[in-house]
Short mmCIF file of C-alpha atoms and ligand atoms in Angstrom, two decimals:
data_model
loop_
_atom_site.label_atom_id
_atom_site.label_comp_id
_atom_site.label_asym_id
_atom_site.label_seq_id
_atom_site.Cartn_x
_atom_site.Cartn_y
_atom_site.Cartn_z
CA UNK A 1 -23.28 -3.42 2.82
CA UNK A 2 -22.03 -7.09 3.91
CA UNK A 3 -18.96 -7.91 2.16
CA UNK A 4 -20.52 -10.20 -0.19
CA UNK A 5 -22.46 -6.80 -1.41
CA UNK A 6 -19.34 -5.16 -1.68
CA UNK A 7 -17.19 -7.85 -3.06
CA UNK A 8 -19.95 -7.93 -5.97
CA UNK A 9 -19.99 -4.38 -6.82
CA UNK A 10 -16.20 -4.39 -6.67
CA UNK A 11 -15.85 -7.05 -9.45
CA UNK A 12 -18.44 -5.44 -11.77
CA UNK A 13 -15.99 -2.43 -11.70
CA UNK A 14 -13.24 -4.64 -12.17
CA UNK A 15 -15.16 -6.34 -15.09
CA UNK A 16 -15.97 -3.02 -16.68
CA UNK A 17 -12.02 -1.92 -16.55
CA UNK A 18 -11.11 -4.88 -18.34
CA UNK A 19 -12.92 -3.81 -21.32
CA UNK A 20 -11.83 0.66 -20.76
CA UNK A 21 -8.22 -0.78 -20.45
CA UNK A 22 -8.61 -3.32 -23.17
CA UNK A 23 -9.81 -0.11 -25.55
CA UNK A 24 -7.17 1.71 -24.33
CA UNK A 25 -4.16 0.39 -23.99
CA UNK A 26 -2.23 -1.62 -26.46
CA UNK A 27 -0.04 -3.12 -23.57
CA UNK A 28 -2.79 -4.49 -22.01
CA UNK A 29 -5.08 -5.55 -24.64
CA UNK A 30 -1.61 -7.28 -26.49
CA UNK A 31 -0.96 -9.67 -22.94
CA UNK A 32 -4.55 -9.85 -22.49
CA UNK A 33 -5.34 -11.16 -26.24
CA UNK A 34 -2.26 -13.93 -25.67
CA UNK A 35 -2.81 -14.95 -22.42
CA UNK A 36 -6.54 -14.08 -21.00
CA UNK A 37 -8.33 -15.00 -24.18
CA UNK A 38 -11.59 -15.10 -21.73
CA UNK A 39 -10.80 -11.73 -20.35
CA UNK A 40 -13.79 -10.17 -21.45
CA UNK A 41 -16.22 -12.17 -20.29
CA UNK A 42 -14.90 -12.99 -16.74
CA UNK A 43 -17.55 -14.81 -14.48
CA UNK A 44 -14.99 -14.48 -11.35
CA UNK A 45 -12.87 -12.32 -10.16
CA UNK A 46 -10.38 -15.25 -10.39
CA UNK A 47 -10.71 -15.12 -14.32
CA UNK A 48 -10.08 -11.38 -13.96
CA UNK A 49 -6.64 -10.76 -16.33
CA UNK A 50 -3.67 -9.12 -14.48
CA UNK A 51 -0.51 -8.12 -15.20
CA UNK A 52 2.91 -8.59 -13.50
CA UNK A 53 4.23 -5.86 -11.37
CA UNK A 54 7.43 -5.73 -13.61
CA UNK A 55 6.06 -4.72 -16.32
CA UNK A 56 5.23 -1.49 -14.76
CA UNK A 57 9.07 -1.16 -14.72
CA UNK A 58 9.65 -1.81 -18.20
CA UNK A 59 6.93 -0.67 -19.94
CA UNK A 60 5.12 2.77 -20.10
CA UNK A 61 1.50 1.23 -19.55
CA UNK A 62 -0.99 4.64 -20.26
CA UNK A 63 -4.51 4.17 -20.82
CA UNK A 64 -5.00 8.04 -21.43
CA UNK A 65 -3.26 10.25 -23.90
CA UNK A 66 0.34 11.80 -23.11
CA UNK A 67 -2.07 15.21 -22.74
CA UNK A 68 -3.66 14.14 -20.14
CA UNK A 69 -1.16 12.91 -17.74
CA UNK A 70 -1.43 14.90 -14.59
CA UNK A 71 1.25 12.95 -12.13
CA UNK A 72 3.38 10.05 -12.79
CA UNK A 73 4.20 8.28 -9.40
CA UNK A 74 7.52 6.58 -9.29
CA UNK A 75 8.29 3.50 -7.12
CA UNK A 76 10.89 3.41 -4.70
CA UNK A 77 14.38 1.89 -5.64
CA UNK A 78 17.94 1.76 -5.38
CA UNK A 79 20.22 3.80 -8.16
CA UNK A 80 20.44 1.38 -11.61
CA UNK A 81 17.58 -0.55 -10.71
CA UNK A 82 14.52 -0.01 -12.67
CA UNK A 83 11.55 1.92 -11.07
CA UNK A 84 7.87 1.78 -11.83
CA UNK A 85 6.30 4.26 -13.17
CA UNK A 86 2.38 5.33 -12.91
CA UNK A 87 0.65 7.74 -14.83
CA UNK A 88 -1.98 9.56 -13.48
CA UNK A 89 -4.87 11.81 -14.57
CA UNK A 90 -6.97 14.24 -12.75
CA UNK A 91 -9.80 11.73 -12.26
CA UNK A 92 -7.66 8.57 -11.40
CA UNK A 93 -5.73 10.87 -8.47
CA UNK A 94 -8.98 12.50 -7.18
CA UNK A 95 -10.47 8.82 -6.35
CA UNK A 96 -7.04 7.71 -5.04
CA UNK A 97 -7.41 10.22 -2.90
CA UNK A 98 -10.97 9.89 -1.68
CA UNK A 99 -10.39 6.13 -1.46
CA UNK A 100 -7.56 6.42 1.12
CA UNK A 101 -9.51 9.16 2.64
CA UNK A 102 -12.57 6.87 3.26
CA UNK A 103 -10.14 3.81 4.56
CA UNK A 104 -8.48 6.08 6.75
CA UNK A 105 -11.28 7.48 8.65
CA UNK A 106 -12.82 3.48 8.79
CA UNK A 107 -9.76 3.08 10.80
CA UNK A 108 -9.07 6.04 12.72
CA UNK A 109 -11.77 8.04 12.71
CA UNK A 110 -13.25 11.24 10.51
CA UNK A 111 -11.80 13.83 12.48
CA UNK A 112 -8.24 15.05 11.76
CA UNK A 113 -5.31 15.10 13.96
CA UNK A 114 -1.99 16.11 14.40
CA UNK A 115 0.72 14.09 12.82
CA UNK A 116 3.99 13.23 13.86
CA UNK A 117 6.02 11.68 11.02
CA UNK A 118 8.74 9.25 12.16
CA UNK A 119 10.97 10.52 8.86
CA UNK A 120 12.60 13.71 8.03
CA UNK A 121 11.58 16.44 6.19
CA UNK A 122 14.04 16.13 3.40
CA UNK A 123 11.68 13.49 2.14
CA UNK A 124 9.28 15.98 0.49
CA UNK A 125 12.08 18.72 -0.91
CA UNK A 126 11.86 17.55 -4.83
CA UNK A 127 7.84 17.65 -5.48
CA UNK A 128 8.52 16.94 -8.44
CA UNK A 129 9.80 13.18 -8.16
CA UNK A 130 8.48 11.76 -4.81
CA UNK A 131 9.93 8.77 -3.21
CA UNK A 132 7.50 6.18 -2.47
CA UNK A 133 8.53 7.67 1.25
CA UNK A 134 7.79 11.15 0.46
CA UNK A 135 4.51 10.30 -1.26
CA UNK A 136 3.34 8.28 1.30
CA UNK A 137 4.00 11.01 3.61
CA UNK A 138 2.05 13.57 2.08
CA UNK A 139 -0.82 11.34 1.20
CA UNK A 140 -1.43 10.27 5.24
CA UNK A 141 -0.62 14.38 6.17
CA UNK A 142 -4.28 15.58 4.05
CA UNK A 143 -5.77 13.97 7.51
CA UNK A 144 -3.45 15.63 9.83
CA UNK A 145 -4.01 19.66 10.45
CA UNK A 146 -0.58 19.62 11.71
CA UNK A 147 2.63 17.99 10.85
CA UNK A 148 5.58 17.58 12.75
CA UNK A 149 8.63 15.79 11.47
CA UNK A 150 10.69 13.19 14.51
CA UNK A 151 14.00 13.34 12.41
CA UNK A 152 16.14 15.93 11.32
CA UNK A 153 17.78 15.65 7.58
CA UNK A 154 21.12 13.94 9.25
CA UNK A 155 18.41 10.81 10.35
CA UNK A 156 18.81 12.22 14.28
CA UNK A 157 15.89 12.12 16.33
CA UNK A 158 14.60 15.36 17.00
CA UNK A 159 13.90 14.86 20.33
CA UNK A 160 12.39 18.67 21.57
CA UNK A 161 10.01 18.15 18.61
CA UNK A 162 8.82 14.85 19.41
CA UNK A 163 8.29 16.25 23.09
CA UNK A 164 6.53 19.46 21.60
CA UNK A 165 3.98 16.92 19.53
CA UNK A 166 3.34 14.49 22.60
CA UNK A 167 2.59 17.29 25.12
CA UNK A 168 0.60 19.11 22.65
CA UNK A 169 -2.84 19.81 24.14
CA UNK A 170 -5.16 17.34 21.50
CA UNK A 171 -7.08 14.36 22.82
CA UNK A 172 -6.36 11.95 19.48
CA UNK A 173 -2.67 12.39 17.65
CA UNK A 174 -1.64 10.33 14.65
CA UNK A 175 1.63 9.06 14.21
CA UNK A 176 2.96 7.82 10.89
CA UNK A 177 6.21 6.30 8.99
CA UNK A 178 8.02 3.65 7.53
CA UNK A 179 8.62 0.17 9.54
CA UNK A 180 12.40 -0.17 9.07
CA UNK A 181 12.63 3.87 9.91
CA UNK A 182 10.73 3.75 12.40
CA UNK A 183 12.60 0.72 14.28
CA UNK A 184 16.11 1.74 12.92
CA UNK A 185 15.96 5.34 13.11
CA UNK A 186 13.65 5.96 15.68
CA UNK A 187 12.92 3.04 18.28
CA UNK A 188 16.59 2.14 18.43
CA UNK A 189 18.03 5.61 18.94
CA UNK A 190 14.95 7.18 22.03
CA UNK A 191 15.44 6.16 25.59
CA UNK A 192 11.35 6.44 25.72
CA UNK A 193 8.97 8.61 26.99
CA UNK A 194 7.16 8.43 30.29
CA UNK A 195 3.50 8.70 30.38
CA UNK A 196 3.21 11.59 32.03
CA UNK A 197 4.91 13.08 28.95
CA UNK A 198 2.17 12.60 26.25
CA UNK A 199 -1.18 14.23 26.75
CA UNK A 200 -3.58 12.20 25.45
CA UNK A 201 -3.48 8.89 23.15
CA UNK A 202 -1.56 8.64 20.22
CA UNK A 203 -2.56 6.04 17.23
CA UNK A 204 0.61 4.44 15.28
CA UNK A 205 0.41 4.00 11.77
CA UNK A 206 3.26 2.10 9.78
CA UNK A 207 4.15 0.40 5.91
CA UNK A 208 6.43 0.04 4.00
CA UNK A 209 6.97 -4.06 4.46
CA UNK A 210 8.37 -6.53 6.93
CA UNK A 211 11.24 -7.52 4.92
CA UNK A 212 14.03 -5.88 6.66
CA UNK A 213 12.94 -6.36 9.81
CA UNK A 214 12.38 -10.17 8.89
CA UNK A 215 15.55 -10.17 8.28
CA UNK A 216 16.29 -9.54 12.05
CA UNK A 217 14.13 -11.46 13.22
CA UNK A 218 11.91 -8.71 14.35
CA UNK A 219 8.22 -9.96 14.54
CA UNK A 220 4.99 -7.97 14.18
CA UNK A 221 4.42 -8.70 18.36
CA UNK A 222 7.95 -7.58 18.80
CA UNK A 223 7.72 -3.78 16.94
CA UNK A 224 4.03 -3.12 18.31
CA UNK A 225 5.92 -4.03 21.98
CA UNK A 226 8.32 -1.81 20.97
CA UNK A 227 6.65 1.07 19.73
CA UNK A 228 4.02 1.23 23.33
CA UNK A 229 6.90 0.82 25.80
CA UNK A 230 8.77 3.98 24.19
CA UNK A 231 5.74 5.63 23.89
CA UNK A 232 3.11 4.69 26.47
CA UNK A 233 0.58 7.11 24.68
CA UNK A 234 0.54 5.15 21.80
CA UNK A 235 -3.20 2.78 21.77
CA UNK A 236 -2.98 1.59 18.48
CA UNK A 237 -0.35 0.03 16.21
CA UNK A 238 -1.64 -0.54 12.98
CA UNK A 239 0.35 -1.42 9.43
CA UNK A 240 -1.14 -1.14 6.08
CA UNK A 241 0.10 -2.95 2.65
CA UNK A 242 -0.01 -0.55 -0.47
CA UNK A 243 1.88 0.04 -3.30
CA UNK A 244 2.59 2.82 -6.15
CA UNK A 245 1.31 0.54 -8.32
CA UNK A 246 -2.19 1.30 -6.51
CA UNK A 247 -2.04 4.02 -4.86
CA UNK A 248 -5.10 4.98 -2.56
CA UNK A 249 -6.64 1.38 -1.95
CA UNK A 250 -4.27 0.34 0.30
CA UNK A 251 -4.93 -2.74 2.70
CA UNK A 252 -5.49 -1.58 6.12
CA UNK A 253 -4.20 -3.69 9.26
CA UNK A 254 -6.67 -4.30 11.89
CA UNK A 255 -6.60 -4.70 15.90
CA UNK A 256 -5.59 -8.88 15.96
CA UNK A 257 -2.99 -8.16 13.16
CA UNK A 258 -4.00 -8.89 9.90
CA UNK A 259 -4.66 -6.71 6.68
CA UNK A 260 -7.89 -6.81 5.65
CA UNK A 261 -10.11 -5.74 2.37
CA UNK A 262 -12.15 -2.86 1.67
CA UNK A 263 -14.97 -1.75 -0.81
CA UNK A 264 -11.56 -0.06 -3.16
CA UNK A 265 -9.73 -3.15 -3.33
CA UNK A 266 -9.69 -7.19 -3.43
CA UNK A 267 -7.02 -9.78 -3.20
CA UNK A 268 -5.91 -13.45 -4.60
CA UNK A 269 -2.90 -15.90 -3.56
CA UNK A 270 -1.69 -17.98 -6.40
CA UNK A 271 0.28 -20.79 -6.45
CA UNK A 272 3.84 -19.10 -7.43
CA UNK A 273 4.45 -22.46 -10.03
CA UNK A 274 1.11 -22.97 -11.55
CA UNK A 275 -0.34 -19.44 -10.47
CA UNK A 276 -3.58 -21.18 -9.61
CA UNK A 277 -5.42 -19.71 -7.11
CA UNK A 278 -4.10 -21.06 -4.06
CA UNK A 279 -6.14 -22.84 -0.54
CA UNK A 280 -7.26 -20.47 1.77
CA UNK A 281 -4.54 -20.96 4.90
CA UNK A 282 -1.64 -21.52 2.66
CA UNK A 283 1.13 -19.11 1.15
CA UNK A 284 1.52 -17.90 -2.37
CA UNK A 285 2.18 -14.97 -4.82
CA UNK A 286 -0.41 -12.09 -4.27
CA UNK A 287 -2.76 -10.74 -7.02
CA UNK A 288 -3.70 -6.58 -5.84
CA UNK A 289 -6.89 -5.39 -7.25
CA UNK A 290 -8.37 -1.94 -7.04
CA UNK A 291 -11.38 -0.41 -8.81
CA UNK A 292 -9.14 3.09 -8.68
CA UNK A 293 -7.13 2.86 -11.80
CA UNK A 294 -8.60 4.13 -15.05
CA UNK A 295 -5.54 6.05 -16.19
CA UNK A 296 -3.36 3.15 -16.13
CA UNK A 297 -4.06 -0.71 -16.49
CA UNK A 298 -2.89 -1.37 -12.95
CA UNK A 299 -6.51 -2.57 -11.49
CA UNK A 300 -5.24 -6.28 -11.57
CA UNK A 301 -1.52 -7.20 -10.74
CA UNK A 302 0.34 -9.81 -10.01
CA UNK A 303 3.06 -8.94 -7.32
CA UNK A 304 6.18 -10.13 -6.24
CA UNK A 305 4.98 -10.53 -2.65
CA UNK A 306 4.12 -13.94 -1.17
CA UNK A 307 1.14 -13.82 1.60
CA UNK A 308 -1.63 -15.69 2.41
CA UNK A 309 -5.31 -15.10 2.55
CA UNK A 310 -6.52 -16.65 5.70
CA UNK A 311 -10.32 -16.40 5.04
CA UNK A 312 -13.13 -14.42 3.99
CA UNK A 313 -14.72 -12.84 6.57
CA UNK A 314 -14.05 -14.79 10.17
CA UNK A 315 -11.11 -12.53 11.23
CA UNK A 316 -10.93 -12.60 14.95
CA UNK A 317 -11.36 -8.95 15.01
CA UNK A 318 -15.10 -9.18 13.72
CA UNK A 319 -14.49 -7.00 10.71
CA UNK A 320 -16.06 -8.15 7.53
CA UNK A 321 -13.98 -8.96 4.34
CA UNK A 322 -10.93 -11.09 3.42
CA UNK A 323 -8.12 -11.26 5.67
CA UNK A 324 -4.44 -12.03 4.86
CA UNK A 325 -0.83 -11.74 5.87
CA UNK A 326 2.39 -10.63 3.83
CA UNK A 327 5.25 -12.85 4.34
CA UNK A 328 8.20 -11.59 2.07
CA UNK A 329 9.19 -11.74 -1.61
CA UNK A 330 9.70 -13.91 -4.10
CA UNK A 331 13.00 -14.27 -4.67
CA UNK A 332 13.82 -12.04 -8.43
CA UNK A 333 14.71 -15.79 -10.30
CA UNK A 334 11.73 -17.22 -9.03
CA UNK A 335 9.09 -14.75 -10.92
CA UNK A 336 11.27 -14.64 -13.72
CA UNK A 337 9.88 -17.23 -16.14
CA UNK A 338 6.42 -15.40 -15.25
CA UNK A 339 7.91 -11.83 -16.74
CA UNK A 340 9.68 -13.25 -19.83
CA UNK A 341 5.85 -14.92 -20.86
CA UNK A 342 4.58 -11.35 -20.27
CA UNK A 343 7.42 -9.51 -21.93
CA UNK A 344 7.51 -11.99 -25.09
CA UNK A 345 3.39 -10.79 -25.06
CA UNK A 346 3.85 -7.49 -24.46
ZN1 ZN B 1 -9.03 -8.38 11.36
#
């Protein structure tokens, strides 16, 4: 399918959640009634109604009876601040997980591999209340058929494991984590491995957002430079953007550095003031949307991250779809005037 194919089919899904989640929940049919009167009938996926990632926080948005919730995902966040939470039934997590199944192997291939994860397995003890860490952690691990964890519960590098996985006997090896972890707790604490260490190639996958690593000035050229002169086995460094909010249609991150869209997923920068959409080339406040959720009105939300979508199709790595960059956050005051409108409609 070319990407206007898919792009098409994509919206019609949208389009037809509008109307399940506009049956179904009384959050979303109360914001949508005030502020999407259109919503409905949508001719674009720009008229598509969303809803602000906050109210995820505040709100318990269910599109499915308290019966059938099978898993409620909980963002990450510091004690005292408020956390998302996601409710999921069986249907909504079985196409999360064939989504990211299908995006993964688009990237790295059908066939599974061992996994290193650059964390520490303390980050799946309580099954019962992941971590946005922990779940990401299982979620890549259904395409490894072996995982190995680089740090030990103290945050120290394990370093005879991370030997043991590299010298393994297996031509492909994935390697997964966090991008602050990985730098902080990994990259900054290994004196590197030479290449006669690492039997065969090793492809990097990180998330988890630039921010801190902004902060440091630490580019995307910088980390990638990083990661291959520690470990020479690595061939490719690729980040993804995803959130609990969506789980399973994340954005994956392709070969000249940009995150690109997929047949689960589409994306819109608005202007952070008048949340029009915003030029193609310039930066604004990112709209997610996933054909996934069913369970939960989160197929259409407005985020708190600033980006900006560079084109659609014409990414100099030839692959088809809309590409984009993340830049950071909006700072908390700046979206506020956007989450009191949706509270006062909620
Ligand atoms: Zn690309």
């Amino acid at each position: 399918m070319t990407r206007s194919q898919t792009s098409r089919a994509a919206f019609t899904v949208l389009r037809e959640l509008v109307a399940l989640h506009t049956q179904n929940s009384v959050h979303f049919r109360n914001v949508t009634a005030r502020l999407f009167p259109g919503a409905l009938d949508a001719a674009s996926l720009e008229e598509l109604p969303y809803l602000p990632s906050e109210m995820f926080k505040t709100n318990a948005l269910k599109s499915i009876e308290d019966g059938d919730v099978f898993k409620i995902l909980k963002s990450s966040g510091t004690t005292g601040q408020a956390r998302s939470h996601i409710y999921l039934d069986r249907e909504t997590a079985r196409s999360q997980t064939k989504a990211l199944s299908s995006i993964f192997a688009a990237a790295f291939g059908p066939k599974r591999m061992p996994m290193l994860s650059l964390d520490n397995p303390g980050q799946l003890q309580n099954r019962a209340s992941f971590s946005a860490r922990g779940a990401g952690i299982l979620g890549f691990s259904m395409f490894a058929h072996k995982r190995v964890f680089a740090l030990n519960d103290d945050m120290s590098v394990n370093i005879e494991a991370v030997k043991a996985f590299l010298s393994a006997d297996a031509p492909r090896k994935f390697i997964f984590g966090f991008t602050a972890i990985i730098w902080q707790e990994f990259l900054q604490k290994i004196d590197g491995f030479s290449p006669a260490a690492c039997v065969g190639e090793a492809h990097l996958l990180h998330g988890g957002g630039w921010k801190k690593l902004a902060a440091q000035n630490i580019s995307a050229q910088a980390f990638r430079e990083a990661v291959t002169a520690k470990l020479p086995c690595v061939k490719t460094v690729r980040d993804y953007y995803g959130m609990v909010e969506q789980t399973g249609s994340i954005y994956m991150g392709c070969d000249a550095g940009f995150l690109h869209t997929n047949a689960h997923n589409d994306i819109l920068c608005r202007d952070p003031d008048t949340l029009e959409i915003a030029p193609p080339g310039t930066s604004g406040v990112m709209q997610v949307l996933s054909v996934l959720p069913t369970s939960y009105p989160g197929f259409s939300i407005l985020t708190e991250d600033l980006g900006t979508v560079h084109g659609d199709g014409g990414c100099p790595c030839g692959q088809p779809g809309k590409y984009f960059s993340i830049h950071g956050r909006l700072e908390q005051a700046e979206i506020r005037g956007c989450s009191d409108t949706y509270e006062a409609a909620a």
